[in-house]
Amino acid sequence: MNSPFFTNARRLRRHRASFAVAGMLAIFFVALDLRADEPYARSRDYDLQHSRIALRFDLDQKKVIGDVTHSLTILRDSISKIVLDSAGLTIQSVTVNKSAAKFETKDDKLIIPLTTAAHAGEKFDVTIRYEAKPTKGLYFILPDKDYPDRPSQIWTQGESEDTRYYLPTYDYPNDRLTTETILTVPASWITVANGKLINVSEAANAMKTWTWKESVPSSTYLITVVAGEFQEVKDSWRGIPVTYYAPKGRGDRLSINYSRTPQMIELFSKKLGVDYPWEKYAQSMVDDFVAGGMENSSATTNTSNSLQHPKLAPEFLTGQDDLISHELGHQWFGDLVTCKDWGDIWLNEGFATFMEFVWTESHFGKDQADYERWQSAHQWMEEANLYSKPIVRHDFNDSGEFDGNAYTKGGWVLYMLRHQLGEDAFYRGLKHYLEVNRGKNVVTADFAKAVEEATHTNVDQFFSQWLYGAGAPKFDLSYKYDDAKHEVALTVKQTQKVEGRVGLFRIPTEVEITTASGPKLFPITISNEKDTAIFTFPADSTPLMVLFDKGGHVLKSADFHKEKKEWLYQLKNATELADRADAISALGKLKGDDEVVAALNNALLNDKAWGIRANAADALGQLGGSAVSKQLLDALNTAKEPWVRNRIVSALANFKDDPAIVAKLTSIAGDNNSYRARVAALQALGRLKAPGALATLEAAVAADSPDGFLRNAALRSLGPLGDDKAVPLLLQWSAAGKPIDSRNAAISSLARLQKDNKEITNQIAAYLGESHFPIRMASIFALGARGDASAVPALEALLKSDDLSIEMVPMIKRQIASLKSPAGEKRHQHGEASGDDEESSASSAANDQGAVAKRLDRLEHLMQEMADRLKTIETRLPSAKQ
Ligand SMILES: [Zn+2]
């Protein structure tokens, strides 16, 4: 899966953690106490082989009416009952081999006693008639009084264990079956399910019946149903149907966002040496989706936020490609070959994350791929709660299995394996893994074995430290040049605390030493036997540059003690993006140095990689000073790409009390050819609490822009601006009937204004009762952030309601806990925003509050950046499961 933004926790987290945005989301990860998914695969009594699933819907009641026949084979002797997962379903009748059968429901199980004990190999057809008003698993998105024009949609989300809420079945990954899905819906609707479309026929009462058949077996969490008022675009790859679906009215957005899909299918088929394995590939974009995307076999479901407006799409370099390539990658890793249990979920998510990287590298080039990788490594290293846990683990109930280890670190592990084995051997390993395990459930050892069989390279130690062990190396590095011996002595110290599952790492890597006569590369291997080692290398003169792990191919952090002139040289001359990015990070800490500012400005203007230019803008912004602000303003005159311009504009938000900056930001906000630059300017004005900004933000709220892009940014910036005069406008835009994204933004800003005004608290609390999931989530978070304990009863009442459409419970509990407890707790619950901008000092209450405020600012800023990207991928509030 791919995780969304404002959605709730576990669903949310699930999907997404691309190299590009993982860290940003990770900041919001919070530990949640959720109903645990089963960590270990069950022992099976039967093998579900085929399910014929016929569904109808009562739209007024939001009810599903089902008739399912499972064909199964008993796996062991003396089986006296067949037990299926069934949560909240009203079972009307059961037949076994067409004879009426007894049944009982208990603890989310449907138990069907057999008249005589069955033996291994016996086959049964079990037919169940049932109905349900699902609270999870299957969702009705329908027009209502506030949104009468909204297109009707029904969609499902099975992963991890929610299929049982709309279908009695074996609801764990370690069984695979073929399906026939028969959907009777209004005649004007379109449906999408797994596999091939077999037939569409007229049915009574102006309905039609659609029959889909999936002949390649897969797990029940990958079963999908999408039905509603959709528009379709048809494409193809090597004769296989490739289709895209948008809610009615947005069909014109499909091609601009999705048309690279066949190219991706071709790339992945070639790279993996295993052709795309399903009979079709559909992508359905649905409203209010509970994840960013979900890789149902042959029929992915994505959030409709990925249908970016055609006027905005060109401003996002990689568009929706992270999401599209992630879910497509799952069609091999996750769907064709499936993790046996959730403890091995990285075999799904790490691989899908890696496939994003494969597409990025191929389509957008090495610099883009390297930049995303560099960012993701830094973000992951800051996540202390991820660091201490291994990727493969079965004790994930504390924080859920869909975490940044399964995604970000999992993707990194595959990248490192590719780097160590080499491209050819690595893909030989993947091909063998897919071929041997095709149609099977796998554990991590299956992958290790396949790699070894295909490459004759033993990867046990690599797997041991990176997958079964936790953490990553933290290096302290320094070197001395011995003029007499013409030798560089490099001291490499691993400084990570060796405890729990974190050990010392054995790392093969490369050191490059550049002198006046040129660069020389030296392979070394760092031992896991002692924490410090000294490596010596010949060098004909004093080095101009020493690079450790040239190109940044190891997941690590490194504190390399170098002089300023070395960093300056590195920024200018290093050939690999990661080494120049490291130089910017080091130089960005040297305040008040004209030479540094000049070098960063040179990088901002001239580096060939946009990511380096953008990082230079960030670093300059943090250094501050009047020379810098002028340089940033000048750079705006030459920087062309929207993804660089918006970073330069954001950097201007560091210059407080500078009328020239405010004037420039105001001008950009009002009129610029880049919507992203305008949004960044609105955000910067809010963060700067600039005098006069209220009028600018109000004008932006009133302005017309694609999908309200400017309006939403302006509404969201009114909170940080902190001017209570904005309250009436925010109340107006938070009201039912306004666009959902605008309401989200307004509600989040209301949380920060007139904090003693109970009416605002009451208004936000009233939104808790709405059926629109994003509004509920925004309101839950807003009440927590607002800090008004009078909201506690409303939140507690919400907890008791029986229509919490997804697992919001832990989020609500957390807000209640924070409202009932002092500031320290509150900080915890907002997730740790790395804290780099807060000085540690005596913890007086004032300081504490200041720190909280800073964190909130930072969080707000990140939310805005996400909101920016969001139209693209994850939308909604980041919570946890990537
Ligand atoms: Zn995924």
PDB file of C-alpha atoms and ligand atoms in Angstrom, residues 1-2 15 295 326 330 349 407, ligand 1:
ATOM      1  CA  MET A   1       0.000   0.000   0.000  1.00  0.00           C
ATOM      2  CA  ASN A   2       0.833   3.591  -0.095  1.00  0.00           C
ATOM      3  CA  HIS A  15       1.184   2.620   1.743  1.00  0.00           C
ATOM      4  CA  GLU A 295      -2.073  -2.947  -5.143  1.00  0.00           C
ATOM      5  CA  HIS A 326       4.986   1.619  -6.266  1.00  0.00           C
ATOM      6  CA  HIS A 330       3.584  -4.734  -6.081  1.00  0.00           C
ATOM      7  CA  GLU A 349       6.707  -2.883   0.691  1.00  0.00           C
ATOM      8  CA  TYR A 407       9.275   0.781   3.227  1.00  0.00           C
TER       9      TYR A 407
HETATM   10 ZN    ZN B   1       2.885  -0.607  -0.887  1.00  0.00          ZN
END
